[in-house]
Coordinates of C-alpha atoms in Angstrom, one line a residue:
Chain A
M1 CA 27.5 28.3 14.1
A2 CA 23.8 28.2 13.1
L3 CA 22.1 24.8 13.6
L4 CA 21.0 25.0 9.8
E5 CA 22.5 27.2 7.0
V6 CA 20.8 27.1 3.7
E7 CA 22.7 29.0 0.9
D8 CA 21.2 29.4 -2.7
L9 CA 19.2 26.3 -2.6
S10 CA 17.5 25.5 -6.1
I11 CA 15.7 22.5 -7.1
D12 CA 15.3 21.5 -10.6
Y13 CA 13.0 18.9 -12.3
P14 CA 13.1 17.9 -16.0
R15 CA 10.0 20.1 -16.3
G16 CA 11.6 23.2 -14.6
R17 CA 12.8 24.8 -11.6
V18 CA 10.5 24.8 -8.5
V19 CA 13.0 26.5 -6.1
D20 CA 15.3 29.3 -7.0
G21 CA 18.0 30.7 -4.7
L22 CA 16.6 30.0 -1.3
S23 CA 18.8 31.1 1.5
F24 CA 18.3 31.3 5.4
T25 CA 19.8 30.2 8.6
L26 CA 18.1 28.8 11.7
E27 CA 19.7 28.9 15.0
A28 CA 19.4 26.2 17.6
G29 CA 16.1 26.5 19.4
G30 CA 14.8 29.2 16.9
C31 CA 11.7 29.1 14.8
L32 CA 11.5 30.1 11.1
G33 CA 8.2 30.4 9.4
L34 CA 8.2 29.5 5.6
V35 CA 5.1 31.3 4.1
G36 CA 3.8 31.2 0.7
E37 CA 0.9 30.1 -1.4
S38 CA 0.5 26.5 -2.6
G39 CA 3.1 25.8 -5.2
S40 CA 5.6 28.4 -4.0
G41 CA 8.2 25.6 -3.2
K42 CA 7.9 25.4 0.5
S43 CA 7.3 21.6 0.8
Q44 CA 9.8 21.1 -1.9
S45 CA 12.4 22.9 0.1
A46 CA 11.7 20.9 3.2
L47 CA 11.8 17.6 1.4
A48 CA 15.3 18.7 0.0
L49 CA 16.5 19.1 3.6
L50 CA 15.4 15.6 4.5
G51 CA 16.8 14.2 1.2
L52 CA 13.4 12.8 0.3
L53 CA 12.8 14.3 -3.1
P54 CA 12.0 12.1 -6.1
E55 CA 15.1 11.0 -8.0
Q56 CA 14.6 13.1 -11.0
A57 CA 14.9 16.2 -8.6
R58 CA 18.3 18.0 -8.9
V59 CA 19.3 20.0 -5.7
Q60 CA 21.9 22.6 -5.8
G61 CA 23.4 25.0 -3.4
S62 CA 24.6 24.3 0.1
L63 CA 22.6 22.6 3.0
R64 CA 24.6 22.9 6.2
F65 CA 23.2 21.1 9.2
Q66 CA 25.2 21.2 12.3
G67 CA 28.2 22.1 10.2
Q68 CA 27.9 19.1 8.0
D69 CA 27.2 19.6 4.3
L70 CA 23.9 17.5 3.8
L71 CA 24.3 17.3 -0.1
A72 CA 27.8 15.7 0.2
L73 CA 26.6 13.0 2.8
P74 CA 26.0 9.5 1.4
E75 CA 22.5 8.4 1.4
A76 CA 23.1 5.9 4.4
S77 CA 24.4 8.8 6.7
R78 CA 21.4 11.0 5.4
R79 CA 19.0 8.4 6.4
R80 CA 20.4 8.1 9.9
L81 CA 19.9 11.9 10.3
R82 CA 16.3 11.6 9.2
G83 CA 14.1 10.9 12.2
S84 CA 16.9 11.0 14.6
A85 CA 18.4 14.6 14.1
I86 CA 15.7 16.2 11.7
G87 CA 12.3 15.2 12.2
M88 CA 9.2 16.1 10.0
V89 CA 5.5 16.4 10.7
F90 CA 3.2 16.3 7.5
Q91 CA 0.0 18.2 6.8
D92 CA -2.5 15.3 6.5
P93 CA -2.3 13.5 9.9
M94 CA -5.1 11.1 8.6
S95 CA -2.9 9.6 5.8
S96 CA 0.5 10.3 7.2
L97 CA 0.3 7.4 9.7
N98 CA 0.3 3.8 8.5
P99 CA -3.4 2.5 8.9
Y100 CA -2.2 -1.1 9.1
L101 CA 0.2 -0.9 11.9
R102 CA -0.3 -0.2 15.5
I103 CA 0.6 3.1 17.1
G104 CA 3.0 1.4 19.4
S105 CA 5.0 -0.4 16.8
Q106 CA 5.1 2.8 14.7
L107 CA 6.5 4.7 17.6
T108 CA 8.9 1.9 19.0
E109 CA 10.5 1.0 15.6
M110 CA 12.2 4.6 15.6
L111 CA 14.0 3.6 18.9
V112 CA 14.8 0.1 17.8
V113 CA 16.1 1.0 14.2
H114 CA 18.1 4.2 15.4
R115 CA 19.2 3.4 18.9
G116 CA 18.9 -0.3 19.0
L117 CA 16.7 -0.4 21.9
G118 CA 14.7 -3.7 23.0
Q119 CA 11.0 -3.8 22.6
G120 CA 10.5 -3.3 26.4
S121 CA 12.6 -0.1 26.9
A122 CA 11.3 1.3 23.4
E123 CA 7.8 0.9 24.6
A124 CA 8.5 2.8 27.9
E125 CA 10.0 5.5 25.9
A126 CA 7.1 5.6 23.6
L127 CA 4.8 5.7 26.5
R128 CA 6.5 8.6 28.1
M129 CA 6.5 10.6 24.8
L130 CA 2.8 9.9 24.2
E131 CA 2.3 11.4 27.7
A132 CA 4.3 14.3 26.9
V133 CA 2.1 15.2 23.8
R134 CA -0.8 14.8 26.3
I135 CA -2.5 11.7 25.1
G136 CA -4.4 10.0 28.1
D137 CA -4.6 6.3 28.6
A138 CA -1.3 6.1 26.7
R139 CA -0.8 2.3 27.7
R140 CA -4.0 1.2 25.9
R141 CA -3.5 3.7 23.0
L142 CA -0.2 1.9 22.1
R143 CA -2.1 -1.1 21.1
Q144 CA -4.5 0.8 18.8
C145 CA -4.4 1.6 15.2
P146 CA -4.6 5.1 13.6
H147 CA -8.3 4.8 12.7
E148 CA -9.2 4.8 16.5
F149 CA -7.6 8.4 16.9
S150 CA -9.1 11.8 16.0
G151 CA -7.3 14.0 13.6
G152 CA -5.7 16.3 16.4
M153 CA -4.8 13.1 18.3
R154 CA -3.1 11.6 15.2
Q155 CA -1.2 14.8 14.7
R156 CA 0.0 14.8 18.3
V157 CA 0.9 11.0 17.9
M158 CA 3.0 12.1 14.7
I159 CA 4.7 14.9 16.7
A160 CA 5.5 12.4 19.4
M161 CA 7.0 9.9 17.0
M162 CA 9.4 12.4 15.4
L163 CA 10.4 13.8 18.8
L164 CA 11.1 10.5 20.1
L165 CA 14.8 10.6 19.2
K166 CA 15.1 14.3 20.5
P167 CA 16.0 15.8 17.2
A168 CA 17.6 19.3 16.9
L169 CA 15.3 20.3 14.2
L170 CA 11.6 19.7 13.4
I171 CA 10.2 20.6 10.2
A172 CA 6.5 21.1 10.4
D173 CA 4.8 21.2 6.9
E174 CA 1.4 22.8 7.5
P175 CA 0.8 20.8 10.6
T176 CA -2.6 22.4 11.6
T177 CA -4.0 22.9 8.0
A178 CA -6.1 19.7 8.0
L179 CA -7.3 20.4 11.5
D180 CA -10.4 22.1 13.2
V181 CA -9.5 25.7 14.4
T182 CA -9.8 24.6 18.1
V183 CA -7.6 21.6 17.5
Q184 CA -5.2 23.8 15.5
A185 CA -4.6 26.1 18.7
E186 CA -4.0 23.0 20.7
V187 CA -1.4 21.5 18.3
L188 CA 0.3 25.0 18.1
R189 CA 0.7 25.4 21.8
L190 CA 1.9 21.8 22.1
L191 CA 4.7 22.6 19.5
A192 CA 5.6 25.8 21.4
D193 CA 5.8 24.0 24.6
L194 CA 7.9 21.1 23.2
R195 CA 10.0 23.6 21.5
R196 CA 11.0 25.1 25.0
E197 CA 11.2 21.7 26.6
F198 CA 13.5 20.0 24.3
G199 CA 15.3 23.2 23.0
L200 CA 13.9 22.3 19.4
A201 CA 14.4 24.3 16.3
L202 CA 11.3 24.6 14.3
L203 CA 10.9 25.1 10.7
M204 CA 7.2 25.9 10.3
I205 CA 5.7 25.8 6.9
S206 CA 2.3 27.4 6.5
H207 CA 0.3 29.6 4.2
D208 CA -1.4 31.0 7.3
L209 CA 0.3 34.2 8.4
G210 CA -1.6 33.9 11.7
V211 CA 0.0 30.5 12.5
I212 CA 3.6 32.0 11.6
A213 CA 2.9 35.2 13.8
E214 CA 2.0 33.0 16.7
V215 CA 5.0 30.6 16.8
A216 CA 7.8 31.9 14.6
D217 CA 10.5 34.5 15.3
Q218 CA 11.9 34.6 11.6
V219 CA 9.9 34.6 8.7
L220 CA 10.6 34.0 5.0
V221 CA 8.2 34.7 2.3
L222 CA 8.4 32.7 -0.8
Y223 CA 6.6 33.3 -4.1
G224 CA 7.2 30.9 -7.2
G225 CA 10.1 29.4 -5.8
R226 CA 12.0 32.6 -4.9
M227 CA 12.5 34.7 -1.7
M228 CA 10.4 37.7 -1.6
E229 CA 11.1 39.0 1.9
R230 CA 12.9 37.6 5.0
G231 CA 13.4 39.0 8.5
P232 CA 12.3 38.9 12.1
V233 CA 8.5 38.5 12.5
P234 CA 7.5 41.8 13.9
Q235 CA 9.4 43.6 11.3
V236 CA 8.3 41.7 8.2
L237 CA 4.6 41.1 9.4
G238 CA 4.4 44.4 11.1
Q239 CA 6.0 46.7 8.6
A240 CA 6.0 44.7 5.4
R241 CA 7.9 46.3 2.7
H242 CA 7.3 43.9 -0.2
P243 CA 4.2 44.1 -2.2
Y244 CA 3.6 40.4 -2.0
T245 CA 4.0 40.4 1.6
R246 CA 1.7 43.2 2.0
G247 CA -0.8 41.5 -0.3
L248 CA -0.8 38.5 1.9
I249 CA -1.4 40.5 4.9
A250 CA -4.3 42.3 3.5
C251 CA -6.0 39.1 2.2
R252 CA -6.3 37.8 5.8
P253 CA -10.1 37.7 6.7
R254 CA -10.7 39.5 9.9
L255 CA -13.5 39.2 12.1
D256 CA -13.5 42.9 13.0
S257 CA -13.9 44.1 9.4
P258 CA -17.2 45.8 8.6
L259 CA -20.0 43.4 7.3
G260 CA -20.4 43.3 3.4
R261 CA -16.9 44.4 2.6
P262 CA -15.6 41.8 0.2
L263 CA -12.4 40.3 1.1
S264 CA -9.4 41.5 -0.6
A265 CA -7.5 39.2 -2.9
I266 CA -4.1 39.5 -5.0
P267 CA -5.4 39.5 -8.8
G268 CA -4.1 36.8 -11.0
S269 CA -3.1 33.3 -10.2
V270 CA 0.2 31.7 -8.7
V271 CA 3.0 31.1 -11.1
S272 CA 5.8 28.8 -10.5
A273 CA 9.5 29.7 -10.9
R274 CA 9.6 27.8 -14.2
D275 CA 7.1 30.3 -15.7
A276 CA 9.2 33.3 -15.1
R277 CA 12.9 33.2 -16.1
T278 CA 13.7 36.9 -16.2
G279 CA 12.4 39.6 -14.2
C280 CA 10.5 39.4 -10.9
V281 CA 8.2 36.4 -10.4
F282 CA 5.5 38.4 -8.8
A283 CA 5.5 41.2 -11.4
P284 CA 2.6 39.9 -13.3
R285 CA 0.4 40.4 -10.2
C286 CA 2.1 43.3 -8.6
E287 CA 0.2 46.7 -8.5
L288 CA 3.6 48.6 -8.5
A289 CA 5.2 46.6 -11.4
R290 CA 6.8 48.6 -14.1
A291 CA 8.8 47.6 -17.2
L292 CA 11.9 47.1 -15.2
C293 CA 10.2 44.4 -13.1
Q294 CA 9.4 42.3 -16.2
R295 CA 12.9 42.7 -17.6
Q296 CA 15.2 42.4 -14.6
R297 CA 15.2 40.2 -11.6
P298 CA 15.4 42.3 -8.4
V299 CA 18.7 41.8 -6.3
W300 CA 18.5 40.9 -2.7
T301 CA 18.6 43.9 -0.7
S302 CA 19.2 44.0 3.1
V303 CA 17.4 46.6 5.1
D304 CA 18.1 47.4 8.7
G305 CA 17.1 45.0 11.6
G306 CA 18.5 41.9 9.8
A307 CA 15.6 41.9 7.3
G308 CA 15.9 41.7 3.5
L309 CA 13.8 41.6 0.5
A310 CA 13.9 41.3 -3.4
C311 CA 11.8 44.1 -5.0
H312 CA 12.7 47.0 -7.3
A313 CA 9.9 49.3 -5.8
A314 CA 11.1 48.8 -2.4
A315 CA 14.6 49.4 -3.3
G316 CA 13.7 52.8 -4.5
W317 CA 13.7 51.9 -8.4
P318 CA 17.4 51.5 -9.0
E319 CA 18.7 52.0 -12.7
N320 CA 17.1 55.4 -12.7
G321 CA 13.7 54.0 -12.1
D322 CA 12.7 53.8 -15.8
G323 CA 9.4 52.3 -17.0
Chain B
M1 CA -15.3 -13.8 15.9
S2 CA -16.0 -17.5 16.5
R3 CA -19.8 -16.7 16.2
Y4 CA -19.1 -14.9 12.8
A5 CA -17.0 -17.9 11.7
L6 CA -19.8 -20.4 12.6
L7 CA -22.5 -18.3 10.8
R8 CA -20.2 -18.0 7.7
L9 CA -19.9 -21.8 7.7
L10 CA -23.7 -22.4 8.1
T11 CA -24.4 -20.1 5.1
A12 CA -22.1 -22.2 3.0
L13 CA -24.7 -25.0 3.2
P14 CA -27.2 -23.6 0.9
T15 CA -24.5 -22.8 -1.4
L16 CA -23.3 -26.3 -1.5
L17 CA -26.9 -27.6 -1.9
L18 CA -27.6 -25.5 -4.8
L19 CA -24.1 -26.7 -6.4
V20 CA -25.0 -30.3 -6.0
T21 CA -28.7 -29.8 -7.1
L22 CA -27.5 -27.9 -10.3
S23 CA -24.8 -30.6 -11.1
F24 CA -27.1 -33.4 -10.4
F25 CA -29.7 -32.3 -13.1
L26 CA -27.0 -30.9 -15.6
M27 CA -25.3 -34.4 -15.6
R28 CA -28.6 -36.0 -16.3
L29 CA -29.2 -33.6 -19.2
A30 CA -26.1 -34.8 -21.0
P31 CA -27.0 -37.5 -23.6
G32 CA -26.2 -41.1 -22.9
G33 CA -25.9 -43.0 -19.6
P34 CA -23.3 -44.9 -17.4
F35 CA -23.8 -48.2 -19.2
D36 CA -23.7 -47.0 -22.9
G37 CA -20.6 -48.7 -24.2
E38 CA -19.2 -49.3 -27.4
R39 CA -20.6 -52.8 -27.3
S40 CA -24.2 -52.7 -26.1
L41 CA -25.2 -54.9 -23.1
P42 CA -28.0 -57.3 -23.6
P43 CA -31.3 -55.5 -22.5
E44 CA -32.1 -57.7 -19.6
I45 CA -28.6 -57.2 -18.0
E46 CA -28.8 -53.4 -18.6
A47 CA -32.1 -53.4 -17.0
S48 CA -30.9 -55.2 -13.9
L49 CA -27.9 -52.9 -13.6
R50 CA -30.2 -50.0 -13.8
A51 CA -32.4 -51.3 -11.2
E52 CA -29.3 -52.2 -8.9
Y53 CA -28.2 -48.5 -9.2
H54 CA -31.8 -47.2 -8.8
L55 CA -31.5 -45.5 -12.2
D56 CA -35.0 -46.9 -13.3
E57 CA -36.6 -44.6 -10.7
P58 CA -38.1 -41.3 -11.6
L59 CA -35.4 -38.5 -11.4
P60 CA -36.9 -36.7 -8.4
Q61 CA -36.7 -39.8 -6.4
Q62 CA -33.2 -40.5 -7.3
Y63 CA -32.2 -36.8 -6.4
L64 CA -33.8 -37.3 -3.0
R65 CA -32.1 -40.7 -2.6
Y66 CA -28.8 -39.0 -3.3
L67 CA -29.4 -36.2 -0.9
G68 CA -30.5 -38.8 1.8
G69 CA -27.0 -40.5 1.2
L70 CA -25.2 -37.2 1.4
L71 CA -26.9 -36.7 4.9
R72 CA -25.2 -40.0 6.0
G73 CA -22.0 -39.1 4.6
D74 CA -22.4 -41.4 1.7
L75 CA -21.5 -40.3 -1.8
G76 CA -23.0 -43.3 -3.5
P77 CA -21.4 -46.0 -5.5
S78 CA -19.2 -45.5 -8.6
F79 CA -20.7 -46.8 -11.6
Q80 CA -17.5 -47.2 -13.5
Y81 CA -15.3 -48.5 -10.9
Q82 CA -17.6 -51.5 -10.0
G83 CA -17.5 -52.2 -6.3
F84 CA -16.0 -49.0 -5.1
R85 CA -17.9 -46.3 -3.2
V86 CA -17.2 -42.7 -4.4
R87 CA -16.1 -41.8 -0.9
E88 CA -13.2 -44.5 -1.3
L89 CA -12.1 -43.1 -4.5
I90 CA -12.0 -39.5 -3.4
A91 CA -10.3 -40.6 -0.1
A92 CA -7.6 -42.3 -2.2
G93 CA -7.2 -39.4 -4.7
L94 CA -7.7 -36.3 -2.4
P95 CA -4.2 -36.5 -0.6
V96 CA -2.5 -36.4 -4.1
S97 CA -4.6 -33.5 -5.3
L98 CA -4.4 -31.5 -2.0
S99 CA -0.5 -31.8 -2.1
L100 CA -0.5 -30.6 -5.6
G101 CA -2.8 -27.8 -5.0
L102 CA -1.4 -26.4 -1.7
L103 CA 2.3 -26.9 -3.0
A104 CA 1.4 -24.9 -6.1
M105 CA -0.5 -22.4 -4.1
A106 CA 2.6 -21.9 -1.8
L107 CA 4.9 -21.6 -4.7
A108 CA 2.7 -19.1 -6.4
L109 CA 2.6 -16.9 -3.3
L110 CA 6.4 -17.0 -2.5
L111 CA 7.5 -16.6 -6.2
G112 CA 5.0 -14.3 -7.4
G113 CA 5.2 -12.2 -4.3
A114 CA 8.8 -12.0 -4.5
T115 CA 8.6 -11.0 -8.3
G116 CA 5.9 -8.4 -7.6
V117 CA 7.9 -6.7 -4.9
V118 CA 11.1 -6.6 -6.9
A119 CA 9.3 -5.3 -10.0
S120 CA 7.7 -2.6 -8.1
L121 CA 10.8 -1.1 -6.6
R122 CA 12.1 0.2 -10.0
P123 CA 9.0 0.7 -12.1
G124 CA 9.9 1.1 -15.8
S125 CA 13.3 -0.5 -15.5
V126 CA 14.6 -3.1 -17.7
L127 CA 14.2 -5.8 -14.8
D128 CA 10.6 -4.6 -14.3
R129 CA 9.7 -4.8 -17.9
G130 CA 11.5 -8.2 -18.4
L131 CA 9.6 -9.6 -15.5
M132 CA 6.4 -8.2 -16.3
S133 CA 6.7 -9.6 -19.9
L134 CA 7.4 -13.0 -18.5
A135 CA 4.3 -12.7 -16.3
M136 CA 2.1 -11.8 -19.3
L137 CA 3.3 -14.8 -21.0
G138 CA 2.7 -17.0 -17.8
I139 CA -0.9 -15.8 -17.8
S140 CA -1.6 -16.3 -21.4
V141 CA -0.1 -19.7 -21.9
P142 CA -2.5 -22.5 -20.5
S143 CA -1.3 -25.2 -18.4
Y144 CA -2.0 -27.9 -21.0
V145 CA 0.8 -26.3 -23.1
V146 CA 3.1 -25.4 -20.1
G147 CA 2.8 -29.0 -18.8
P148 CA 4.0 -30.9 -21.9
L149 CA 6.6 -28.3 -22.6
L150 CA 8.1 -28.8 -19.0
V151 CA 8.1 -32.5 -19.6
L152 CA 9.8 -32.1 -22.9
L153 CA 12.5 -30.0 -21.4
F154 CA 13.1 -31.4 -17.9
A155 CA 12.1 -35.1 -18.6
V156 CA 12.8 -35.9 -22.3
L157 CA 15.8 -33.5 -23.0
L158 CA 17.5 -33.0 -19.7
R159 CA 16.4 -36.4 -18.2
W160 CA 16.3 -34.8 -14.6
L161 CA 12.8 -35.5 -13.6
P162 CA 10.2 -38.2 -14.3
A163 CA 7.7 -37.4 -17.2
G164 CA 4.6 -38.5 -15.1
G165 CA 3.3 -41.0 -12.8
W166 CA 3.3 -41.0 -9.0
E167 CA 4.8 -43.2 -6.3
P168 CA 3.5 -42.4 -2.8
G169 CA 6.4 -40.4 -1.1
R170 CA 8.3 -39.6 -4.0
W171 CA 8.0 -35.8 -4.1
S172 CA 10.0 -35.4 -7.4
D173 CA 7.1 -36.7 -9.1
L174 CA 5.2 -33.5 -8.1
L175 CA 7.9 -31.0 -9.0
L176 CA 6.8 -30.6 -12.7
P177 CA 3.1 -30.9 -12.0
V178 CA 3.4 -28.2 -9.3
L179 CA 5.5 -25.9 -11.5
A180 CA 2.8 -26.4 -14.3
L181 CA -0.1 -25.7 -12.1
A182 CA 1.7 -22.7 -10.3
L183 CA 3.0 -20.8 -13.2
P184 CA -0.2 -18.9 -14.3
Q185 CA -0.8 -18.1 -10.6
I186 CA 2.9 -17.0 -10.1
A187 CA 2.2 -14.6 -13.0
A188 CA -1.1 -13.4 -11.8
I189 CA 0.1 -12.8 -8.3
A190 CA 3.3 -11.1 -9.4
R191 CA 1.3 -8.5 -11.7
L192 CA -1.3 -7.9 -8.9
L193 CA 1.4 -7.3 -6.4
R194 CA 3.4 -5.1 -8.3
G195 CA 0.4 -2.9 -9.0
S196 CA -0.7 -2.5 -5.6
M197 CA 2.8 -2.1 -4.4
L198 CA 3.2 0.9 -6.8
E199 CA -0.1 2.2 -5.5
V200 CA 0.9 1.8 -1.8
L201 CA 4.4 3.3 -2.2
R202 CA 2.7 6.5 -3.3
Q203 CA 1.0 6.8 -0.1
P204 CA 1.9 9.7 2.3
Y205 CA 2.5 7.1 5.3
I206 CA 5.3 5.7 3.1
R207 CA 6.9 9.1 3.0
T208 CA 6.5 9.2 6.8
A209 CA 8.2 5.9 7.1
R210 CA 11.1 7.4 5.0
A211 CA 11.1 10.5 7.0
K212 CA 11.6 8.4 10.1
G213 CA 14.9 7.3 8.6
L214 CA 13.8 3.6 8.6
P215 CA 16.1 1.6 6.2
E216 CA 14.4 1.1 2.8
S217 CA 14.1 -2.6 3.4
R218 CA 11.8 -1.9 6.4
V219 CA 9.9 0.6 4.5
V220 CA 9.1 -1.8 1.8
L221 CA 8.8 -5.0 3.7
V222 CA 6.9 -3.8 6.8
H223 CA 5.2 -0.6 5.8
A224 CA 4.3 -1.1 2.2
L225 CA 4.1 -4.8 1.8
K226 CA 1.3 -5.4 4.4
P227 CA -1.3 -3.2 2.7
A228 CA -0.3 -4.2 -0.6
L229 CA -0.9 -7.9 0.2
L230 CA -4.6 -7.0 0.7
P231 CA -5.6 -7.3 -3.2
V232 CA -3.5 -10.5 -3.4
L233 CA -5.4 -11.9 -0.4
S234 CA -8.8 -11.3 -2.1
Y235 CA -7.4 -12.9 -5.2
L236 CA -6.8 -16.1 -3.4
G237 CA -10.5 -17.2 -3.5
P238 CA -10.5 -17.0 -7.3
A239 CA -7.0 -18.4 -7.5
T240 CA -8.3 -21.5 -5.6
A241 CA -11.0 -22.0 -8.4
G242 CA -8.1 -21.6 -10.9
L243 CA -5.9 -24.0 -9.2
I244 CA -8.7 -26.6 -9.2
T245 CA -9.7 -26.3 -13.0
G246 CA -5.9 -26.4 -13.8
S247 CA -5.2 -29.4 -11.6
V248 CA -7.9 -31.3 -13.6
V249 CA -5.9 -30.7 -16.6
V250 CA -2.3 -31.3 -14.9
E251 CA -3.4 -34.4 -13.2
Q252 CA -4.3 -35.8 -16.6
V253 CA -1.2 -34.6 -18.4
F254 CA 1.2 -36.1 -15.8
G255 CA -0.9 -39.1 -14.9
L256 CA -1.4 -38.3 -11.4
P257 CA -4.0 -40.2 -9.4
G258 CA -5.9 -37.4 -8.0
I259 CA -9.4 -36.4 -7.8
G260 CA -9.1 -34.2 -11.0
R261 CA -8.6 -37.4 -13.0
Y262 CA -11.6 -39.0 -11.7
F263 CA -13.5 -36.0 -12.5
V264 CA -12.5 -36.1 -16.2
Q265 CA -13.1 -40.0 -16.5
G266 CA -16.3 -39.7 -14.6
A267 CA -17.6 -37.1 -16.8
L268 CA -16.5 -39.0 -20.0
N269 CA -18.3 -42.1 -18.7
R270 CA -21.2 -40.3 -17.1
D271 CA -20.3 -41.8 -13.8
Y272 CA -22.9 -39.5 -12.2
T273 CA -22.0 -40.2 -8.7
L274 CA -18.3 -39.8 -9.0
V275 CA -18.5 -36.6 -10.7
L276 CA -21.0 -35.2 -8.3
G277 CA -18.7 -36.3 -5.5
V278 CA -15.7 -34.6 -7.0
V279 CA -17.8 -31.4 -7.7
L280 CA -18.9 -31.4 -4.2
V281 CA -15.3 -31.6 -2.7
Y282 CA -14.2 -28.8 -5.1
G283 CA -17.1 -26.7 -4.1
A284 CA -16.4 -27.2 -0.4
M285 CA -12.7 -26.4 -1.0
I286 CA -13.5 -23.0 -2.8
V287 CA -16.0 -22.1 0.1
L288 CA -13.5 -23.2 2.7
F289 CA -10.6 -21.0 1.0
N290 CA -12.8 -17.9 0.6
F291 CA -13.9 -18.3 4.3
L292 CA -10.1 -18.4 5.2
V293 CA -9.4 -15.4 3.1
D294 CA -12.0 -13.4 4.9
L295 CA -10.6 -14.4 8.2
L296 CA -7.2 -13.4 7.3
Y297 CA -8.5 -10.0 5.7
G298 CA -9.7 -9.2 9.3
L299 CA -6.2 -9.9 10.6
L300 CA -4.5 -7.8 8.1
D301 CA -6.6 -4.7 7.9
P302 CA -7.3 -3.5 11.5
R303 CA -10.4 -1.3 10.4
L304 CA -12.2 -4.6 9.6
R305 CA -11.4 -6.3 12.9
R306 CA -14.3 -5.2 15.1
A307 CA -16.9 -5.3 12.2

């Protein structure tokens, strides 16, 4: 049994659908990278896993975590899972910690609320965890407030906080996007180490293919709320078949590219799932698009090596390849 | 911290001096004097009274004389309550006024705070809209209307509480006045706190608190309420001023022997020293409250603590 099985997840708002038919599995201790531009539904999917979407959002499909159906659980049980079995680290460490409370109490309250620990033993645990994320002088640091920490340190505090209860799954939503490049590498290395140490499964959300390539073993490419391509990292990022994935890879700025050569870009602008109900969501920006792509939504096609994708072109233009 | 506190208190002195000076001369600009009654006194008696109270001296000399008295802690004689010093009158009225004001402030914080939090949890709901309409009403109806209405309801119709008056130690006498005085502040604090709660509940750190699996009560009362209280705290300075002006009216309506009543009667009778004395006490209270608010601000917002 996989740790997390997501099947045909869709999220609807009164103004339209933001995630449409997302499916993946994540094994215990594994790492899945969720890639896509902003607005592709990455964060919405993550919040759906935690049950933190706003009230007007309607979630459909099946979310099975450790065998239990998350969507069927009452709110009280979902709350107990949050933080203890599923942790989440957010993008902006500057605003994700409460600026008015000491770091110590933000850490210990996890243990007090979920485990019923006393203040003393909770503090000892918090201290150990701060040391595990390599924060020096941890005892003094517990008495400090977030503004006394740098961005990278705050993200490490955030990670420490979410790992205090040894969750089986950590969702990291662009955990390094707001950080300097050097600090970014440090936090990624820390996450990789902690993953090994705690046997943690990681759901890494990023728009940065470099980050995904470094930490993930599976990758899922999202566009406009729909799955474009999914599979093992070497296969999807090494031999991308989907034109969108290829476009993303081509867009990465490279230090070794000749000077003066303009960066490549995918023409057009991002759509969301609600804009395109029929056909392929990527068709308006796709170089290979034909009439079929506008008309008919491509079906999910498995290719060898456990990968799969949704693209008429990559599937060899079924339906006699008209257009 | 204590050095900062001392400095703040010292800078209050020029403020109070300015207040006394302005009030002193403004009072004298008003037509009439303390001994202009409906029946006029014989000229020689009035002259001897004026001499007795040094009102025959040039104005600057009277001003300096008053300041000299202040330095010795003397607020001068009352013109209206013959034989009483202003200090004695204020000492008698202050406990009543302070109980009234502090109880109203406490009630406003408790009731206004609870209302604001409850309304913010379901914005746009029937409950929220109902509470906020009531609050709007509470802000717009002045205490000299609320006071008599409360008397009409609780004293005249229901006969639960006395309509006015004051006997030391009978706290039920204070119930209606406190309510009348607190209502506008309850409403103001409820609206203010609802707004700041809504703002805070949108912050990323509240999403973090929920992602930590904390019970909603803890998210609201610990993670959101503390930052949301800051605007309420800064409102407490102006609220003090509002309570003071309100208490002048409320003491009059309910016949409470507080300093607000002296203020009104003193102003009507041109009892210069009595009015000045009350103004000085009011001014000192506003300064003191603003000072306390600043100290509390530092305690609530860790980013200001070291500044």
